[in-house]
Coordinates of N, CA and C in Angstrom, one line a residue:
X8 N -34.6 23.3 40.7 CA -36.0 23.2 40.8 C -36.4 21.9 40.2
X9 N -37.6 21.6 40.3 CA -38.3 20.3 39.8 C -38.4 20.4 38.3
X10 N -38.2 19.2 37.7 CA -38.4 19.1 36.2 C -39.3 18.0 35.8
X11 N -39.8 18.1 34.6 CA -40.7 17.0 34.0 C -40.0 16.5 32.7
X12 N -40.2 15.2 32.6 CA -39.7 14.6 31.3 C -40.7 14.7 30.3
X13 N -40.4 15.2 29.1 CA -41.2 15.4 28.0 C -41.4 14.3 27.2
X14 N -42.4 14.2 26.2 CA -42.6 13.1 25.4 C -41.3 12.7 24.5
X15 N -40.5 13.7 24.3 CA -39.3 13.5 23.6 C -38.1 13.1 24.5
X16 N -38.4 12.9 25.8 CA -37.3 12.4 26.7 C -36.5 13.6 27.3
X17 N -36.7 14.8 26.9 CA -36.0 16.0 27.5 C -36.6 16.3 28.9
X18 N -35.6 16.9 29.7 CA -36.0 17.3 31.1 C -36.2 18.8 31.0
X19 N -37.4 19.2 31.3 CA -37.6 20.7 31.3 C -38.0 21.2 32.7
X20 N -37.6 22.4 33.1 CA -37.9 22.9 34.4 C -39.5 23.2 34.5
X21 N -40.1 22.8 35.6 CA -41.5 23.1 35.8 C -41.6 24.5 36.4
X22 N -42.3 25.5 35.7 CA -42.4 26.9 36.3 C -43.7 27.0 37.0
X23 N -44.7 26.2 36.8 CA -46.0 26.4 37.4 C -46.9 25.3 37.4
X24 N -47.6 25.0 38.5 CA -48.6 23.8 38.5 C -49.9 24.5 39.2
X25 N -50.9 24.4 38.4 CA -52.2 24.9 38.8 C -53.2 23.9 38.9
X26 N -54.3 24.0 39.8 CA -55.4 23.2 39.9 C -56.7 24.0 39.7
X27 N -57.8 23.3 39.3 CA -59.0 24.0 39.2 C -60.1 22.9 39.6
X28 N -60.9 23.3 40.7 CA -61.8 22.4 41.2 C -63.1 22.9 40.6
X29 N -63.9 21.9 40.0 CA -65.3 22.3 39.5 C -66.3 21.3 40.0
X30 N -67.4 22.0 40.4 CA -68.5 21.2 40.9 C -68.7 21.1 42.3
X31 N -69.8 21.5 42.9 CA -70.0 21.4 44.4 C -71.5 21.4 44.5
X32 N -72.0 21.1 45.7 CA -73.4 21.1 46.1 C -74.0 22.4 45.7
X33 N -73.3 23.6 46.0 CA -73.7 25.0 45.8 C -73.6 25.4 44.3
X34 N -72.7 24.9 43.6 CA -72.4 25.3 42.2 C -72.1 24.1 41.3
X35 N -73.2 23.5 40.9 CA -72.9 22.3 39.9 C -71.9 22.5 38.8
X36 N -71.3 21.4 38.3 CA -70.2 21.6 37.3 C -71.1 21.9 36.0
X37 N -70.8 22.8 35.2 CA -71.3 23.0 33.9 C -71.1 21.8 33.0
X38 N -72.0 21.3 32.2 CA -71.9 20.1 31.4 C -70.8 20.3 30.4
X39 N -70.6 21.5 29.8 CA -69.5 21.7 28.9 C -68.1 21.6 29.5
X40 N -68.0 21.6 30.8 CA -66.7 21.4 31.4 C -66.5 20.1 32.0
X41 N -67.5 19.2 31.9 CA -67.3 17.8 32.4 C -66.1 17.1 31.7
X42 N -65.4 16.3 32.4 CA -64.1 15.6 31.8 C -64.6 14.7 30.7
X43 N -63.5 14.5 29.9 CA -63.6 13.5 28.9 C -62.7 12.4 29.3
X44 N -63.3 11.1 29.3 CA -62.6 10.0 29.7 C -62.0 9.4 28.4
X45 N -60.7 9.1 28.4 CA -59.9 8.5 27.3 C -59.6 7.1 27.9
X46 N -60.3 6.1 27.2 CA -60.0 4.7 27.9 C -58.6 4.2 27.5
X47 N -58.1 3.4 28.3 CA -56.8 2.7 28.1 C -56.7 2.2 26.7
X48 N -55.7 2.4 25.9 CA -55.5 2.0 24.5 C -56.3 2.6 23.5
X49 N -57.0 3.7 23.8 CA -57.8 4.4 22.9 C -57.0 5.0 21.6
X50 N -55.8 5.2 21.9 CA -54.9 5.8 20.7 C -53.9 4.6 20.3
X51 N -54.0 3.4 20.8 CA -53.0 2.4 20.4 C -52.5 1.8 21.7
X52 N -51.7 0.8 21.5 CA -51.1 0.1 22.7 C -50.5 1.1 23.8
X53 N -51.1 1.0 25.0 CA -50.7 1.7 26.2 C -50.7 3.3 26.0
X54 N -51.7 3.8 25.0 CA -51.8 5.2 24.7 C -53.3 5.5 25.0
X55 N -53.7 5.9 26.2 CA -52.9 5.9 27.4 C -52.8 4.5 28.1
X56 N -52.0 4.3 29.1 CA -51.8 3.0 29.8 C -53.0 2.7 30.6
X57 N -53.6 3.8 31.2 CA -54.7 3.5 32.1 C -55.8 4.5 31.6
X58 N -57.1 4.3 32.0 CA -58.0 5.4 31.7 C -57.6 6.7 32.2
X59 N -58.0 7.8 31.5 CA -57.5 9.1 31.8 C -58.6 10.1 31.6
X60 N -58.8 10.9 32.6 CA -59.7 12.1 32.4 C -59.0 13.4 32.1
X61 N -59.5 14.1 31.1 CA -58.9 15.3 30.6 C -60.0 16.4 30.5
X62 N -59.6 17.6 30.7 CA -60.5 18.6 30.6 C -60.9 18.6 29.0
X63 N -62.2 19.0 28.6 CA -62.6 18.9 27.2 C -61.7 19.7 26.2
X64 N -61.1 20.8 26.6 CA -60.3 21.5 25.7 C -58.9 21.3 25.7
X65 N -58.4 20.2 26.6 CA -57.0 19.8 26.6 C -56.5 19.2 25.3
X66 N -55.6 19.8 24.6 CA -55.0 19.2 23.4 C -54.2 18.0 23.6
X67 N -54.5 16.9 22.7 CA -53.5 15.7 22.7 C -52.9 15.6 21.4
X68 N -51.8 15.1 21.2 CA -51.0 14.9 20.0 C -51.4 13.7 19.3
X69 N -51.9 13.9 18.1 CA -52.4 12.8 17.2 C -51.5 12.7 16.0
X70 N -51.3 11.6 15.4 CA -50.6 11.4 14.2 C -49.2 11.5 14.3
X71 N -48.6 11.4 15.6 CA -47.1 11.5 15.7 C -46.5 10.2 15.4
X72 N -45.3 10.3 15.3 CA -44.5 9.0 15.0 C -44.2 8.4 16.4
X73 N -43.5 7.2 16.4 CA -43.3 6.6 17.7 C -42.4 7.4 18.6
X74 N -41.7 8.4 18.1 CA -40.8 9.3 19.0 C -41.6 10.6 19.4
X75 N -42.9 10.5 19.1 CA -43.7 11.7 19.4 C -43.3 13.0 18.7
X76 N -42.9 12.8 17.4 CA -42.5 13.9 16.6 C -43.6 14.0 15.4
X77 N -43.8 15.2 14.9 CA -44.9 15.4 13.9 C -46.2 15.3 14.6
X78 N -47.2 15.1 13.8 CA -48.5 15.1 14.3 C -49.2 16.5 14.5
X79 N -50.3 16.6 15.1 CA -51.0 17.8 15.4 C -51.7 17.7 16.8
X80 N -51.9 18.9 17.4 CA -52.6 19.0 18.6 C -54.0 19.2 18.3
X81 N -54.9 18.4 18.9 CA -56.3 18.4 18.8 C -57.0 18.4 20.2
X82 N -57.9 19.3 20.5 CA -58.6 19.3 21.7 C -59.3 18.0 21.9
X83 N -59.2 17.4 23.0 CA -59.7 15.9 23.2 C -61.3 15.9 22.9
X84 N -62.0 17.0 23.2 CA -63.5 17.1 22.9 C -63.8 16.9 21.6
X85 N -62.9 17.2 20.6 CA -63.0 17.0 19.2 C -62.7 15.6 18.7
X86 N -62.4 14.7 19.7 CA -62.1 13.3 19.2 C -63.0 12.4 19.9
X87 N -64.1 13.0 20.6 CA -65.1 12.1 21.3 C -65.7 11.2 20.3
X88 N -65.8 9.9 20.5 CA -66.5 8.9 19.7 C -67.6 8.1 20.4
X89 N -67.8 8.5 21.6 CA -68.9 7.8 22.5 C -68.5 6.5 23.0
X90 N -67.4 5.9 22.7 CA -66.9 4.7 23.4 C -65.6 4.8 24.0
X91 N -64.5 4.8 23.1 CA -63.3 4.9 23.8 C -62.9 6.3 24.3
X92 N -63.5 7.3 23.8 CA -63.3 8.6 24.1 C -64.7 9.2 24.3
X93 N -65.1 9.5 25.6 CA -66.5 9.9 25.9 C -66.6 10.9 27.0
X94 N -67.6 11.8 27.0 CA -67.8 12.7 28.1 C -68.3 11.9 29.3
X95 N -67.8 12.3 30.5 CA -68.3 11.7 31.7 C -69.4 12.3 32.4
X96 N -70.0 11.6 33.3 CA -71.1 12.1 34.2 C -70.5 12.1 35.6
X97 N -70.2 13.3 36.2 CA -69.8 13.2 37.5 C -70.0 14.6 38.1
X98 N -70.1 14.6 39.4 CA -70.5 15.8 40.1 C -69.4 16.8 40.4
X99 N -68.1 16.3 40.3 CA -67.1 17.3 40.6 C -65.8 16.7 40.0
X100 N -64.8 17.6 39.8 CA -63.5 17.1 39.2 C -62.5 18.1 39.6
X101 N -61.3 17.7 39.6 CA -60.1 18.6 39.8 C -59.1 18.5 38.6
X102 N -59.0 19.6 37.9 CA -58.1 19.6 36.7 C -56.7 20.1 37.2
X103 N -55.6 19.5 36.7 CA -54.3 20.0 37.1 C -53.6 20.4 35.8
X104 N -52.8 21.4 35.8 CA -52.1 21.7 34.7 C -50.6 22.1 35.0
X105 N -49.7 21.7 34.1 CA -48.3 21.8 34.4 C -47.7 22.8 33.3
X106 N -47.1 23.9 33.7 CA -46.3 24.8 32.7 C -45.0 24.5 32.8
X107 N -44.3 24.4 31.7 CA -42.9 24.3 31.7 C -42.2 25.6 31.3
X108 N -40.8 25.5 31.2 CA -40.1 26.8 30.8 C -40.3 27.1 29.3
X109 N -40.7 26.1 28.6 CA -41.1 26.3 27.2 C -42.1 25.4 26.8
X110 N -42.9 25.7 25.8 CA -44.1 24.9 25.3 C -43.6 23.5 24.9
X111 N -44.2 22.4 25.3 CA -43.7 21.1 25.0 C -44.9 20.1 25.1
X112 N -44.5 18.8 24.9 CA -45.5 17.7 24.9 C -45.1 16.8 26.1
X113 N -46.1 16.7 27.0 CA -45.9 15.8 28.1 C -46.6 14.5 27.9
X114 N -46.3 13.4 28.7 CA -47.1 12.2 28.6 C -47.9 12.0 29.9
X115 N -49.3 11.9 29.6 CA -50.2 11.7 30.6 C -50.7 10.2 30.5
X116 N -50.2 9.4 31.4 CA -50.4 8.0 31.3 C -49.9 7.3 30.0
X117 N -49.0 7.9 29.4 CA -48.4 7.5 28.1 C -49.0 8.1 26.9
X118 N -50.0 9.1 27.1 CA -50.7 9.7 26.0 C -50.0 11.1 25.8
X119 N -49.5 11.4 24.8 CA -48.9 12.8 24.4 C -49.9 13.8 24.6
X120 N -49.7 14.8 25.4 CA -50.7 15.9 25.7 C -49.9 17.3 25.9
X121 N -50.5 18.3 25.5 CA -49.8 19.6 25.6 C -49.6 20.1 27.0
X122 N -48.4 20.7 27.2 CA -48.2 21.4 28.5 C -48.9 22.7 28.6
X123 N -49.2 23.2 29.7 CA -50.0 24.4 29.9 C -49.4 25.5 29.3
X124 N -50.1 26.3 28.5 CA -49.7 27.6 28.1 C -50.6 28.7 28.7
X125 N -49.9 29.7 29.2 CA -50.6 30.8 29.9 C -51.0 31.9 28.9
X126 N -52.2 32.0 28.6 CA -52.7 33.0 27.7 C -53.7 33.9 28.6
X127 N -53.1 34.1 29.8 CA -53.9 35.0 30.7 C -55.1 34.2 31.5
X128 N -55.0 33.0 31.6 CA -56.0 32.2 32.3 C -55.6 31.7 33.6
X129 N -54.5 32.0 34.1 CA -54.0 31.5 35.4 C -54.9 31.9 36.5
X130 N -55.6 33.1 36.5 CA -56.5 33.5 37.6 C -57.7 32.5 37.8
X131 N -57.9 31.6 36.8 CA -58.9 30.6 37.0 C -58.5 29.3 37.8
X132 N -57.2 29.3 38.1 CA -56.5 28.2 38.8 C -56.1 28.7 40.1
X133 N -56.2 27.6 41.1 CA -55.5 28.0 42.4 C -54.0 27.8 42.3
X134 N -53.3 28.5 43.0 CA -51.9 28.4 43.0 C -51.4 27.2 43.8
X135 N -51.3 26.1 43.1 CA -51.2 24.8 43.7 C -49.7 24.3 43.8
X136 N -48.9 25.2 43.1 CA -47.5 24.7 42.8 C -46.7 24.2 44.0
X137 N -46.8 24.9 45.2 CA -46.0 24.5 46.4 C -46.5 23.1 46.8
X138 N -47.9 23.0 46.8 CA -48.5 21.7 47.3 C -48.1 20.6 46.4
X139 N -48.3 20.6 45.2 CA -48.0 19.6 44.2 C -46.5 19.3 44.2
X140 N -45.6 20.3 44.2 CA -44.2 19.9 44.1 C -43.7 19.3 45.3
X141 N -44.4 19.5 46.5 CA -43.9 18.9 47.7 C -44.6 17.6 48.1
X142 N -45.6 17.3 47.4 CA -46.5 16.1 47.7 C -46.8 15.3 46.4
X143 N -45.7 14.7 45.9 CA -45.9 14.0 44.6 C -46.8 12.8 44.7

């Protein structure tokens, strides 16, 4: 099966990929679910390498060393500073989540971020695994 390279450089099997589309003409996106934009370099050189949109509750790893060990996971909405990390104004967004065979840290544009953990919230996502795995 397909694997993902984690922040530590390990290859882990992907067990699930899900997507969630928010915002439409009939059902506007709730303000509290609007994405958070993390500007390129907000956490240091190339962290992230490009601007990155994350769901507000998505944890990122802060305070880790150069090998992405140590540190703590913090929901990105708790790091909003209004400049390099800020809520966006947009009509719609698609959030993607990747679950591995074990909890780990992935790199999103070079920024260490938590892999998906299923605490019973999969029904909120469309089963997009087949599409995503076959259309990289």
